[in-house]
JSON list of C-alpha atoms in Angstrom, two decimals:
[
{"chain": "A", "resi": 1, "resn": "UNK", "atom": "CA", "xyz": [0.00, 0.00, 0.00]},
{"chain": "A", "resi": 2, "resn": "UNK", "atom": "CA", "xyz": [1.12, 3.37, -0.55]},
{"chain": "A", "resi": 3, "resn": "UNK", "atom": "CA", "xyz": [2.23, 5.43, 2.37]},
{"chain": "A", "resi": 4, "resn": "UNK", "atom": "CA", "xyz": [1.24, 8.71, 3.79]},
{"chain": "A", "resi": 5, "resn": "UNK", "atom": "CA", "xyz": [2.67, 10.55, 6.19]},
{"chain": "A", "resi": 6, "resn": "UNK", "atom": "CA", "xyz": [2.08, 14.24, 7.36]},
{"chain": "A", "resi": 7, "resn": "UNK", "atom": "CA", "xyz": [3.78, 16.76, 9.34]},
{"chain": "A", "resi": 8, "resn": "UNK", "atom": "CA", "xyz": [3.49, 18.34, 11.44]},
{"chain": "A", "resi": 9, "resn": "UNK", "atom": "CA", "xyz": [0.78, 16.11, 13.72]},
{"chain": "A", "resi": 10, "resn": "UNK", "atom": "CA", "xyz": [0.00, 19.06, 15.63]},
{"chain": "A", "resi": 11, "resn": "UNK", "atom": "CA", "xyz": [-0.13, 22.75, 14.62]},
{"chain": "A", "resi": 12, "resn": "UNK", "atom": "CA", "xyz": [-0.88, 25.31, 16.96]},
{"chain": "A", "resi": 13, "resn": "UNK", "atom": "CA", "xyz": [-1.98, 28.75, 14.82]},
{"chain": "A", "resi": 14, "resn": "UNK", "atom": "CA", "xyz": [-2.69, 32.16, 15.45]},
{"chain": "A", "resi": 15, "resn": "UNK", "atom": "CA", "xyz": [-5.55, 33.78, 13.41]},
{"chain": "A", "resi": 16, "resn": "UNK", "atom": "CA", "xyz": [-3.88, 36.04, 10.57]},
{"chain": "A", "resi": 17, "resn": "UNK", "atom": "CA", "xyz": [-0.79, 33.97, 10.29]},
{"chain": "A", "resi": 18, "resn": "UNK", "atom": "CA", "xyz": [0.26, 31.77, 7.18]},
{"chain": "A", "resi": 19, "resn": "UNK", "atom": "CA", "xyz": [0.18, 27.70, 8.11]},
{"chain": "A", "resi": 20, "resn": "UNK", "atom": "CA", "xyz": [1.73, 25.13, 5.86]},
{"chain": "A", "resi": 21, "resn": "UNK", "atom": "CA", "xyz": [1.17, 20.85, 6.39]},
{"chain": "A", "resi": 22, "resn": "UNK", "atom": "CA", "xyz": [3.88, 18.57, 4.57]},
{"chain": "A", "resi": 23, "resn": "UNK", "atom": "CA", "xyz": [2.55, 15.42, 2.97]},
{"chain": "A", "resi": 24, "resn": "UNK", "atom": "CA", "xyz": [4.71, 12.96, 1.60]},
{"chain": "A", "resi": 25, "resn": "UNK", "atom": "CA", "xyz": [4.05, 9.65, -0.06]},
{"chain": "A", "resi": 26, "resn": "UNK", "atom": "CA", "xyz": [5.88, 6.24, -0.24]},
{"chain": "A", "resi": 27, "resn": "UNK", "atom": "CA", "xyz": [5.29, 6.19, -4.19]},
{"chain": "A", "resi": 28, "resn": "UNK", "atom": "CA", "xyz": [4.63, 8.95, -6.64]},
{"chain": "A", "resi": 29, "resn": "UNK", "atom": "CA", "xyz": [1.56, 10.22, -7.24]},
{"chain": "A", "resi": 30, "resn": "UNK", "atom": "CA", "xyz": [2.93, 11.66, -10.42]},
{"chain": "A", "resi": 31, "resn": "UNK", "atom": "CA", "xyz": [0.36, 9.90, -13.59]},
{"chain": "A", "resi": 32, "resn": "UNK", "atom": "CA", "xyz": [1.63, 9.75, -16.88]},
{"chain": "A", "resi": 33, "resn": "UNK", "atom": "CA", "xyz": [-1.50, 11.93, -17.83]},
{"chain": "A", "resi": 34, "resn": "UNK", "atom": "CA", "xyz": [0.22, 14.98, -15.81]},
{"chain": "A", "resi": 35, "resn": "UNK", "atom": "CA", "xyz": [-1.56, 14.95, -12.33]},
{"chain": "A", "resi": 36, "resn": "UNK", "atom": "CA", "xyz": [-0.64, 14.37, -9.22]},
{"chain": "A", "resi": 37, "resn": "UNK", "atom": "CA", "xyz": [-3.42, 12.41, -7.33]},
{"chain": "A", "resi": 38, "resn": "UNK", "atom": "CA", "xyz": [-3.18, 13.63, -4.07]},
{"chain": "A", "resi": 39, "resn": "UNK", "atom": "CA", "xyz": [-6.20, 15.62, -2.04]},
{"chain": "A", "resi": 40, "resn": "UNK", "atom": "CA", "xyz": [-6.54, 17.65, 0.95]},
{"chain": "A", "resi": 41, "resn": "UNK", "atom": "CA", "xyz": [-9.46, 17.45, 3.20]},
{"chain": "A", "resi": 42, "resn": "UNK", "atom": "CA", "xyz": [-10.79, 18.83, 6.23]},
{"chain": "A", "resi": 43, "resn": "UNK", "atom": "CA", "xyz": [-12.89, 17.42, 9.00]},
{"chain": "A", "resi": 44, "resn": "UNK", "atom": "CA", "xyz": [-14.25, 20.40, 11.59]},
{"chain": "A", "resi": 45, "resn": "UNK", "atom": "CA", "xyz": [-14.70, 18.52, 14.97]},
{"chain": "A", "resi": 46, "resn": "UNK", "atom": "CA", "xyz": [-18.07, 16.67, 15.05]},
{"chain": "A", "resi": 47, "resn": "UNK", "atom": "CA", "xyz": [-18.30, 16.72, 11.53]},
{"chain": "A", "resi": 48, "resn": "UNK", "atom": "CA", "xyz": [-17.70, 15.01, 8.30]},
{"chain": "A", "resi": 49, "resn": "UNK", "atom": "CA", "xyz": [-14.53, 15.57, 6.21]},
{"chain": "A", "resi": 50, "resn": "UNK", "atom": "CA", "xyz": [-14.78, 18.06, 3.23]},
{"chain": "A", "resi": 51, "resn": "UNK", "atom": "CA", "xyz": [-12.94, 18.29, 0.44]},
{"chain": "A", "resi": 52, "resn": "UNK", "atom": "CA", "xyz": [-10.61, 20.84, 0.14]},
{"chain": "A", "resi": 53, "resn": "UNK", "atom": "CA", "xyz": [-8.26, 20.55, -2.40]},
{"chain": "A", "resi": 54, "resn": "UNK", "atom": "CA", "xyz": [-8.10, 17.89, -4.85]},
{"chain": "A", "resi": 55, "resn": "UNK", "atom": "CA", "xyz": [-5.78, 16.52, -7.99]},
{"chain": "A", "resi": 56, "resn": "UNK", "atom": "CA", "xyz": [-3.10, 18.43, -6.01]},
{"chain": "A", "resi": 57, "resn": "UNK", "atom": "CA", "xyz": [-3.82, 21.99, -6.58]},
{"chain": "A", "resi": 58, "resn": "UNK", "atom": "CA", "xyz": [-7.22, 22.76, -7.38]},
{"chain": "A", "resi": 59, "resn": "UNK", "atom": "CA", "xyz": [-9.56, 23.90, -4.94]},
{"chain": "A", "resi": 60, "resn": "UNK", "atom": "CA", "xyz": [-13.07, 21.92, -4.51]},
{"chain": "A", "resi": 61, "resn": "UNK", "atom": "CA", "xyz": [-16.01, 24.31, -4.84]},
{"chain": "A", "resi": 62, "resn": "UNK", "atom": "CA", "xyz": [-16.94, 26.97, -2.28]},
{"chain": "A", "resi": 63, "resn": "UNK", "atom": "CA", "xyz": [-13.28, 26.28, -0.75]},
{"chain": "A", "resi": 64, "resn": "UNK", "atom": "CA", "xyz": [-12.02, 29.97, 0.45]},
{"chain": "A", "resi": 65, "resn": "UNK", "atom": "CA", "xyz": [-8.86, 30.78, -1.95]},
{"chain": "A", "resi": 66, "resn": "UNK", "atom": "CA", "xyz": [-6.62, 31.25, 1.38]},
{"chain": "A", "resi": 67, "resn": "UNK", "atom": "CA", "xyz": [-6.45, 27.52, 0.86]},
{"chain": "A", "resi": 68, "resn": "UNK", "atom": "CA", "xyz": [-4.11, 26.29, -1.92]},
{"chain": "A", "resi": 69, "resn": "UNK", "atom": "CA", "xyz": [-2.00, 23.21, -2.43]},
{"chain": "A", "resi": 70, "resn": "UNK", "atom": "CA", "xyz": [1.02, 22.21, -4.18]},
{"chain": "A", "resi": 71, "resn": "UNK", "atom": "CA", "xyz": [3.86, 19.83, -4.69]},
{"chain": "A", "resi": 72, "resn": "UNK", "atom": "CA", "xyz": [4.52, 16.69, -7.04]},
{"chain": "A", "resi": 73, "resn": "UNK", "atom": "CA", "xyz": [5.60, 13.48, -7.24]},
{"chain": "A", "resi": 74, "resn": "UNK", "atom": "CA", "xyz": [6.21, 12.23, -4.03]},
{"chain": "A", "resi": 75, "resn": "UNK", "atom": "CA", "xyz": [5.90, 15.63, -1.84]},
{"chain": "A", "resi": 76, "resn": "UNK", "atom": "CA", "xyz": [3.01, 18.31, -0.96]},
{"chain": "A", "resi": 77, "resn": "UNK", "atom": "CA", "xyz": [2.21, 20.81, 0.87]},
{"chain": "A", "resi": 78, "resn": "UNK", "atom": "CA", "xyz": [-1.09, 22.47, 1.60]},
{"chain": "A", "resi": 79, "resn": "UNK", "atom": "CA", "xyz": [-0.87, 26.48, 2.84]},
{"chain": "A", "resi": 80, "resn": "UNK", "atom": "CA", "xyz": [-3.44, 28.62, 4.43]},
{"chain": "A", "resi": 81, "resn": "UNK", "atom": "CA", "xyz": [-2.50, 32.39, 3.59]},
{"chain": "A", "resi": 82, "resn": "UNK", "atom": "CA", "xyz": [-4.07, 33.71, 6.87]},
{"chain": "A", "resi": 83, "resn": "UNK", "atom": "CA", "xyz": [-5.62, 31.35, 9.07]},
{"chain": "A", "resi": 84, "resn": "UNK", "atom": "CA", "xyz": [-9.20, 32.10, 10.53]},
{"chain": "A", "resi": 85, "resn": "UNK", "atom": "CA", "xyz": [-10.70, 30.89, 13.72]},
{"chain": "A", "resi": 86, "resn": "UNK", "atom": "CA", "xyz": [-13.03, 28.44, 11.54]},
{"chain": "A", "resi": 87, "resn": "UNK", "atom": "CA", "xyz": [-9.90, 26.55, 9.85]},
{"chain": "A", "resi": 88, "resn": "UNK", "atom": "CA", "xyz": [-9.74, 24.39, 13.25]},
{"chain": "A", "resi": 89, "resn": "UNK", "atom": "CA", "xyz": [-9.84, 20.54, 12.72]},
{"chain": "A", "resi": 90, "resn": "UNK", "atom": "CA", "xyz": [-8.03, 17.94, 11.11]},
{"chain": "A", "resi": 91, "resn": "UNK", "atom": "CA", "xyz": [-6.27, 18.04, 7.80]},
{"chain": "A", "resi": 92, "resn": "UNK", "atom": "CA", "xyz": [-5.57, 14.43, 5.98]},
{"chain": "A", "resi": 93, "resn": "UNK", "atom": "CA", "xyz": [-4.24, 14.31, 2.40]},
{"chain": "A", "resi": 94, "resn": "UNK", "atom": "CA", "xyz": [-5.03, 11.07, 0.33]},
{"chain": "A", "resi": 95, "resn": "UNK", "atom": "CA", "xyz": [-3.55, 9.35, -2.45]},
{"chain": "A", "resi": 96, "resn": "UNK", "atom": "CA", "xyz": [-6.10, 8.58, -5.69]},
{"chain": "A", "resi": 97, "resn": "UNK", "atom": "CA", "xyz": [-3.68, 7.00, -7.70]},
{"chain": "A", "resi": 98, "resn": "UNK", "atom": "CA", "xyz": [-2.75, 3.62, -6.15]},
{"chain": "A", "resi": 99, "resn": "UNK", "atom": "CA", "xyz": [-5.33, 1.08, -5.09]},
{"chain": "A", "resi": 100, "resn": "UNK", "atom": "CA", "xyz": [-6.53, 1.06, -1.61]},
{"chain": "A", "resi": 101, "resn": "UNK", "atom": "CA", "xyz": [-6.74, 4.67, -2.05]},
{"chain": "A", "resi": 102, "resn": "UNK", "atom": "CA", "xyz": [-5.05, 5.97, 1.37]},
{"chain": "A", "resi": 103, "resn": "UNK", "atom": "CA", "xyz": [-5.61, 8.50, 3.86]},
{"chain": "A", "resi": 104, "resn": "UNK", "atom": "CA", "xyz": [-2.54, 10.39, 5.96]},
{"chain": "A", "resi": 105, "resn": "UNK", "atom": "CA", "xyz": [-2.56, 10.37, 9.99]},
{"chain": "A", "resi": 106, "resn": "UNK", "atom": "CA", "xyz": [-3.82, 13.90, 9.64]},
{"chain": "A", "resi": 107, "resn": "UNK", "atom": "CA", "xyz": [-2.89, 17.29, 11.00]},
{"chain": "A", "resi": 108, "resn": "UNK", "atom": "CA", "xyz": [-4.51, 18.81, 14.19]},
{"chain": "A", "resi": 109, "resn": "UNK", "atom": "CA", "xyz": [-4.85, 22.46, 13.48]},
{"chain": "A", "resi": 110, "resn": "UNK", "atom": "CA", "xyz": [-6.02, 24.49, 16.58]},
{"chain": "A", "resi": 111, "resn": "UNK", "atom": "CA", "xyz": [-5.37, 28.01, 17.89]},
{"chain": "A", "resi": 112, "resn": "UNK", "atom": "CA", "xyz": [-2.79, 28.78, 20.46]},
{"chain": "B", "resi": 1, "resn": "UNK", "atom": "CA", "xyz": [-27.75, 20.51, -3.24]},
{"chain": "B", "resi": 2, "resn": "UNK", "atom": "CA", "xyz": [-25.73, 17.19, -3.48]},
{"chain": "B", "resi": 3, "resn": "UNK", "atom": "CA", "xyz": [-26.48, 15.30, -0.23]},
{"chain": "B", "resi": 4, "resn": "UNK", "atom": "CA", "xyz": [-25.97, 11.72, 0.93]},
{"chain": "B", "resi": 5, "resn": "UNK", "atom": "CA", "xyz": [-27.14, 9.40, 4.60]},
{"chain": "B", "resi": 6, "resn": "UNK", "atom": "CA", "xyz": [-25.75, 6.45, 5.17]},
{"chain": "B", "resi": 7, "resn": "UNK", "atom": "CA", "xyz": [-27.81, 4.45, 7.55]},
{"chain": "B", "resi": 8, "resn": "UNK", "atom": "CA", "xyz": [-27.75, 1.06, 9.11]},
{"chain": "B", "resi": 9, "resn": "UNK", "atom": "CA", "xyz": [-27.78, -1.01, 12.23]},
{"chain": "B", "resi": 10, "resn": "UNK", "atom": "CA", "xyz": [-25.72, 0.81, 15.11]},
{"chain": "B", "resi": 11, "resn": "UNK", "atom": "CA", "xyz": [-25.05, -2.62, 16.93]},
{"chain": "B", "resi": 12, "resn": "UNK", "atom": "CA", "xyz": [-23.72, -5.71, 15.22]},
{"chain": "B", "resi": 13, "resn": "UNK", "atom": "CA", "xyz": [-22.44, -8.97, 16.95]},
{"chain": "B", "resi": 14, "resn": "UNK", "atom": "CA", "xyz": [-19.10, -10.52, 16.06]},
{"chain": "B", "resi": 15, "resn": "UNK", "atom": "CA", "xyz": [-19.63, -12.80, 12.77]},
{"chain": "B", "resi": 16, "resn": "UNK", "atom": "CA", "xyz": [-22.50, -10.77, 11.62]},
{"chain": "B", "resi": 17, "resn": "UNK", "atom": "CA", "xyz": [-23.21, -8.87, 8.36]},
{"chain": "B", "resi": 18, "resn": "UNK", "atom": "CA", "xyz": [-23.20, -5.65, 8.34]},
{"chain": "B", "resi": 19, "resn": "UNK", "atom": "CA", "xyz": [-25.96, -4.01, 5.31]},
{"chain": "B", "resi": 20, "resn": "UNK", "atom": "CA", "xyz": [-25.13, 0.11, 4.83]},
{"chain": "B", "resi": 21, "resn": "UNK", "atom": "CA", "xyz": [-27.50, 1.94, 2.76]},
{"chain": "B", "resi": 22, "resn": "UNK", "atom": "CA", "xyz": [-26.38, 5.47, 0.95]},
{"chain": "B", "resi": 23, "resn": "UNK", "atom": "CA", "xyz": [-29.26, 7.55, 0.27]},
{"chain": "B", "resi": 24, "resn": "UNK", "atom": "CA", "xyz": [-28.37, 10.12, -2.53]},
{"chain": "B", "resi": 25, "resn": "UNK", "atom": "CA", "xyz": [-29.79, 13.45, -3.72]},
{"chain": "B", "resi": 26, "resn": "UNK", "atom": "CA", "xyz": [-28.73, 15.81, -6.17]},
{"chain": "B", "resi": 27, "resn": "UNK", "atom": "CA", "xyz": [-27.10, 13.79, -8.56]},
{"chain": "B", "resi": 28, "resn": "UNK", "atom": "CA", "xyz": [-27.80, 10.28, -10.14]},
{"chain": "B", "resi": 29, "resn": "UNK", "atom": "CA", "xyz": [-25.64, 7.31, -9.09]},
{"chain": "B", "resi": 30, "resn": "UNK", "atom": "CA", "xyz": [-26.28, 6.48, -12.73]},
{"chain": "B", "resi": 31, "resn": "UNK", "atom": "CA", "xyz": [-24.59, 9.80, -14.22]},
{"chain": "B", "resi": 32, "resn": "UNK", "atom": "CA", "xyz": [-21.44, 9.41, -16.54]},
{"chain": "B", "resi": 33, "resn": "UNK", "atom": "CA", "xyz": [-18.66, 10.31, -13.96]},
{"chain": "B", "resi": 34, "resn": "UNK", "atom": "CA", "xyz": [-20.33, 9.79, -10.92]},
{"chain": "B", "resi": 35, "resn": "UNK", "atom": "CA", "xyz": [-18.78, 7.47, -8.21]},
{"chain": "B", "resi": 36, "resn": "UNK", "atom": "CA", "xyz": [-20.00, 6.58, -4.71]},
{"chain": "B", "resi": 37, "resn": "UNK", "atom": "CA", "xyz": [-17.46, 5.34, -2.22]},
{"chain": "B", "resi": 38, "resn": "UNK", "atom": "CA", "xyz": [-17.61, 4.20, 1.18]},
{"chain": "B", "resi": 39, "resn": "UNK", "atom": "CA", "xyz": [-14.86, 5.18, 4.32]},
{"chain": "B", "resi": 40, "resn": "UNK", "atom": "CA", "xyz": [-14.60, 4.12, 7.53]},
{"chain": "B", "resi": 41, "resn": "UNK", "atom": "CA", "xyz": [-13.15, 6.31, 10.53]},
{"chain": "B", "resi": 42, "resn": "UNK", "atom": "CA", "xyz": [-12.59, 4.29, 14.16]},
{"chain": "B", "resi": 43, "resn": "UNK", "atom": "CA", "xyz": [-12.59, 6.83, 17.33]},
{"chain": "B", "resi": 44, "resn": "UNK", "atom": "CA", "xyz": [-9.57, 9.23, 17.17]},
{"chain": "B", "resi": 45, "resn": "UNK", "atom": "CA", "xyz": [-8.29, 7.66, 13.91]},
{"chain": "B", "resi": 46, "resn": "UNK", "atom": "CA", "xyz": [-7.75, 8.90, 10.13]},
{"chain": "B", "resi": 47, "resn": "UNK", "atom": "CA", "xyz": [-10.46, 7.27, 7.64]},
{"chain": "B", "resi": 48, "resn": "UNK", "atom": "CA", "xyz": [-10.19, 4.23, 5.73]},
{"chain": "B", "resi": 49, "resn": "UNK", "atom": "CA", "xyz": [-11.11, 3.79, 1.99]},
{"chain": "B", "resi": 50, "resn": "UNK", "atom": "CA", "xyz": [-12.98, 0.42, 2.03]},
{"chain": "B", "resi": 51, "resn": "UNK", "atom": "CA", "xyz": [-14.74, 0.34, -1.91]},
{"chain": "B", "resi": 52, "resn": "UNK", "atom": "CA", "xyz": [-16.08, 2.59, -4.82]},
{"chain": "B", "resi": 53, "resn": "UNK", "atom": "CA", "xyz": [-18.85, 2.03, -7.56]},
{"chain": "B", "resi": 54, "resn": "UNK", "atom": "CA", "xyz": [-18.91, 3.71, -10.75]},
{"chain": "B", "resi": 55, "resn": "UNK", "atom": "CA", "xyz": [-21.78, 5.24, -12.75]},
{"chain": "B", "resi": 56, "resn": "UNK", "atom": "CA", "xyz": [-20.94, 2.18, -15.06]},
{"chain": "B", "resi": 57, "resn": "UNK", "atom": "CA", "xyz": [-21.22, -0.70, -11.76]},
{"chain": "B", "resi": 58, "resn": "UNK", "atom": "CA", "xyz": [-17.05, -0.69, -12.04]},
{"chain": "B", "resi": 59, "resn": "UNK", "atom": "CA", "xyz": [-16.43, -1.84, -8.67]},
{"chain": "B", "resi": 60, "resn": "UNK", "atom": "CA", "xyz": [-13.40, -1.14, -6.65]},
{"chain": "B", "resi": 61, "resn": "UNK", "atom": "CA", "xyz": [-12.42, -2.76, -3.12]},
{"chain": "B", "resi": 62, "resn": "UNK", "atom": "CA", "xyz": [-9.49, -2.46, -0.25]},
{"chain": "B", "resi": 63, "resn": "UNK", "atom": "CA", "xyz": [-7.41, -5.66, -0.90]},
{"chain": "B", "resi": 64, "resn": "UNK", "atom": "CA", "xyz": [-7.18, -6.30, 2.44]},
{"chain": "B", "resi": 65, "resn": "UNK", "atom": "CA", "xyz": [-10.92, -6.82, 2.74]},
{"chain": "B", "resi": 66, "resn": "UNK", "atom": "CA", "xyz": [-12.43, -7.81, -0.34]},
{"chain": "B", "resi": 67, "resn": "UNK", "atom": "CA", "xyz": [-13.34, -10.65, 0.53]},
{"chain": "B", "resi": 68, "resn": "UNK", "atom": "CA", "xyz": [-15.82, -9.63, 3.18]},
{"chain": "B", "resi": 69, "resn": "UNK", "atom": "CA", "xyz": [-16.73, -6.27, 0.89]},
{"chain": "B", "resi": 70, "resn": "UNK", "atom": "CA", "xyz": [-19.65, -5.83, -1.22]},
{"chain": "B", "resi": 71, "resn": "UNK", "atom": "CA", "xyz": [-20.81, -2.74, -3.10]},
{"chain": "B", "resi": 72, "resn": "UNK", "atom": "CA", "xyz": [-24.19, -2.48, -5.08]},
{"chain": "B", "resi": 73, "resn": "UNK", "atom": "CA", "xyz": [-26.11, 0.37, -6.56]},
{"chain": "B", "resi": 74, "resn": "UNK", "atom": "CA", "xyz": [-29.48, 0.40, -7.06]},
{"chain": "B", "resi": 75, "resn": "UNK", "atom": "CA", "xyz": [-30.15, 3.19, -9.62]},
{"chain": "B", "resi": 76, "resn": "UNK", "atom": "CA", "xyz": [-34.04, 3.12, -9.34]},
{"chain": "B", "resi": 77, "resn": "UNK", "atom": "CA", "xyz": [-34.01, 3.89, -5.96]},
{"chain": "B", "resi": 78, "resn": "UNK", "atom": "CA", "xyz": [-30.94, 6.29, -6.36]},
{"chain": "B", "resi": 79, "resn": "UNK", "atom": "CA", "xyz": [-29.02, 4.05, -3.27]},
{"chain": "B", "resi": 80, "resn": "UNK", "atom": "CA", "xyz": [-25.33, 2.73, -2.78]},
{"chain": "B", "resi": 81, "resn": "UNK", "atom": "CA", "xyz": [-25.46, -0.64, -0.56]},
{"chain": "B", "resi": 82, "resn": "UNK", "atom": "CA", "xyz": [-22.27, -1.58, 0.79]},
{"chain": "B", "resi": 83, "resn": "UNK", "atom": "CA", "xyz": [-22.18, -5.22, 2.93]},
{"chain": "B", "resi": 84, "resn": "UNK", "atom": "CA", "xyz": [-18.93, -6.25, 5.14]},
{"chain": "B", "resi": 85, "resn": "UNK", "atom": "CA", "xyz": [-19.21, -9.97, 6.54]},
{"chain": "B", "resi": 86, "resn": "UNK", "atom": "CA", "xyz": [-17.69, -11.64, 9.32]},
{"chain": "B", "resi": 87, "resn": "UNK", "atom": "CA", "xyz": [-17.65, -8.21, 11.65]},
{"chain": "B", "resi": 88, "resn": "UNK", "atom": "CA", "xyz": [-15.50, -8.31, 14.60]},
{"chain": "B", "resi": 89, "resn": "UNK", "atom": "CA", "xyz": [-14.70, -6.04, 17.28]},
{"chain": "B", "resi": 90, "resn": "UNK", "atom": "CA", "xyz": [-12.19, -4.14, 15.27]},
{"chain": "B", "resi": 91, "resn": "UNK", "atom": "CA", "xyz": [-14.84, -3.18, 12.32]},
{"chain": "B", "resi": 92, "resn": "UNK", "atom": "CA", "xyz": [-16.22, -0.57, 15.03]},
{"chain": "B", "resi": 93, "resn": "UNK", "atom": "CA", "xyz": [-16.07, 2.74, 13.65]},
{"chain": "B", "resi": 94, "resn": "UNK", "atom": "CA", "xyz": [-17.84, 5.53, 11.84]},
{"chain": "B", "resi": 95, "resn": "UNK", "atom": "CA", "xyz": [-18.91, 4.29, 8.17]},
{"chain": "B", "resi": 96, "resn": "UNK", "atom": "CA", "xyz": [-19.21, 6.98, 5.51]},
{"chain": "B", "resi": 97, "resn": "UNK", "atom": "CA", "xyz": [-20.36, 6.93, 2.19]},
{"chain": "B", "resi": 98, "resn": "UNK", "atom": "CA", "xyz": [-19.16, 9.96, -0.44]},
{"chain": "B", "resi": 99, "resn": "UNK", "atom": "CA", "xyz": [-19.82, 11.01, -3.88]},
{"chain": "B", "resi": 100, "resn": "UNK", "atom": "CA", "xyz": [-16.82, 11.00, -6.16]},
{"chain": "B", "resi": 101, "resn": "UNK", "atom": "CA", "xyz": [-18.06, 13.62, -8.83]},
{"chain": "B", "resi": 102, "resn": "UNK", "atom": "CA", "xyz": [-16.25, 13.73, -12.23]},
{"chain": "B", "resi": 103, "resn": "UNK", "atom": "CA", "xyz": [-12.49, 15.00, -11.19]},
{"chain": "B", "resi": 104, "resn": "UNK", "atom": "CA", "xyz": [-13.65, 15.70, -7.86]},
{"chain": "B", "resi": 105, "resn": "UNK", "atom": "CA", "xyz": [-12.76, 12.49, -5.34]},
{"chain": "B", "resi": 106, "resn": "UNK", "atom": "CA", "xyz": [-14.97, 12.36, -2.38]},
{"chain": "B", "resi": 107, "resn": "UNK", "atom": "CA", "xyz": [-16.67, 15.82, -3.07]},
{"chain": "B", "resi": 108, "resn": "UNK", "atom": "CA", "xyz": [-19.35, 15.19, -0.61]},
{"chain": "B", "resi": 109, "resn": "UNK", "atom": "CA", "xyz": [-19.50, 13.37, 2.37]},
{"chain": "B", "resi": 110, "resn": "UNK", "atom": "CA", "xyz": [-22.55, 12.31, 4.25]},
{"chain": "B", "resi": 111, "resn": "UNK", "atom": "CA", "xyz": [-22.99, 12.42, 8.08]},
{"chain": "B", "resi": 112, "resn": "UNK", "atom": "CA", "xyz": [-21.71, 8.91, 8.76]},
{"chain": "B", "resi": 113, "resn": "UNK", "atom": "CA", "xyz": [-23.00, 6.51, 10.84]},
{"chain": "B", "resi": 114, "resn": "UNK", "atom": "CA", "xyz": [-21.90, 4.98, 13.70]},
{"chain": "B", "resi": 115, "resn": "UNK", "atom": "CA", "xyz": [-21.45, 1.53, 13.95]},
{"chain": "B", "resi": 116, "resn": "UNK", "atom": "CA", "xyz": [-20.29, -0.89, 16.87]},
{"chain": "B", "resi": 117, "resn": "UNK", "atom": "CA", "xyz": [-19.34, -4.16, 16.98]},
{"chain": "B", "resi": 118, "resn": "UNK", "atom": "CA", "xyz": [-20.09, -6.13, 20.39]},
{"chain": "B", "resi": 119, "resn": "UNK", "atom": "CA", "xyz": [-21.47, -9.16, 21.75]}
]
């Protein structure tokens, strides 16, 4: 199975500031047809997770544009420009490309 | 408004079968593109991919538990039936079922379902 990991596992923000989770993967994500098939989502605590970001840089619908994602092949990183009290929760990125399809340990965003 | 409920038993005892039902709305399960999938999430942990279905019954599974896996789709009734045999303790978690819409993987998640797993 392909591998992901994320760091940090626990990011303490202040609203306003810039945050940044690493994902990495055990295999490339890189498909001959160009994208990378890694997503970003978000689950707000009690609730379901939400797509974010998917195909590695574009943002689902609705998603605020403070969110963005990048990266290829094996490494990615998902930024929030200014972080707002409602970004709280748990990021996970997933690989589409390899099958099981596989989820990261996720990121626990919270304010200090 | 793209919406989905999974729904089911929330008590199972070790060796039954567990039956999950995905409601849909807003989109067909028949539509060129369209994909349903089903997750799992156990207290405190990240979710699991456990199958997919395809507008065109394409089936995909976890290897590691196909062979207790099944995914249907009933288009009349606009539904996504997953079935996982032979539960046991460790199947208790929070099942989810999510639409995968054209490019978009997992573009909608419903509000899960909790499910446990005790004698």
């Amino acid at each position: 199975d392909t591998v992901m990991t994320q760091s940090p596992l626990s990011l303490p923000v202040t609203p306003g500031e810039p945050a940044s989770i690493s994902c990495r993967s055990s295999e490339s994500l890189l498909h001959d047809n160009g994208y990378n098939y890694v997503d970003w989502y978000l689950q707000k605590p009690g609730q379901s997770p939400q797509l974010l970001v998917y195909l590695g840089s574009n943002r689902a619908s609705g998603v605020p544009d403070r969110f963005s994602g990048s990266g290829s092949g094996t490494d990615f990183t998902l930024k929030i420009s200014r972080v707002e009290a409602e970004d709280v929760g748990v990021y996970y990125c997933m690989q589409g490309l390899q099958n099981p399809f596989t989820f990261g340990p996720g990121t626990k965003v919270d304010i200090k | 408004q793209i919406t989905l409920k999974a729904s089911g038993p929330t008590l199972v005892k070790p060796t039954q079968t567990l039956t999950l039902t995905c409601n849909c709305s807003g989109f067909s399960v028949s539509s060129n593109g369209v994909g349903v999938g089903w997750m799992r999430q156990p207290p405190g942990k990240a979710p699991e991919w456990l199958a997919l279905i395809y507008w065109d019954d394409d089936k995909r599974y976890t290897p590691s538990l196909k062979t207790r896996l099944t995914i249907t789709k009933d288009t009349s009734k606009n539904q996504v039936v997953l079935t996982l045999s032979d539960m046991d303790p460790v199947d208790t978690a929070t099942y989810y079922c999510a639409a995968w819409i054209g490019p978009r993987p997992f573009d909608s998640w419903g509000q899960g379902t909790l499910v446990t797993v005790s004698s």
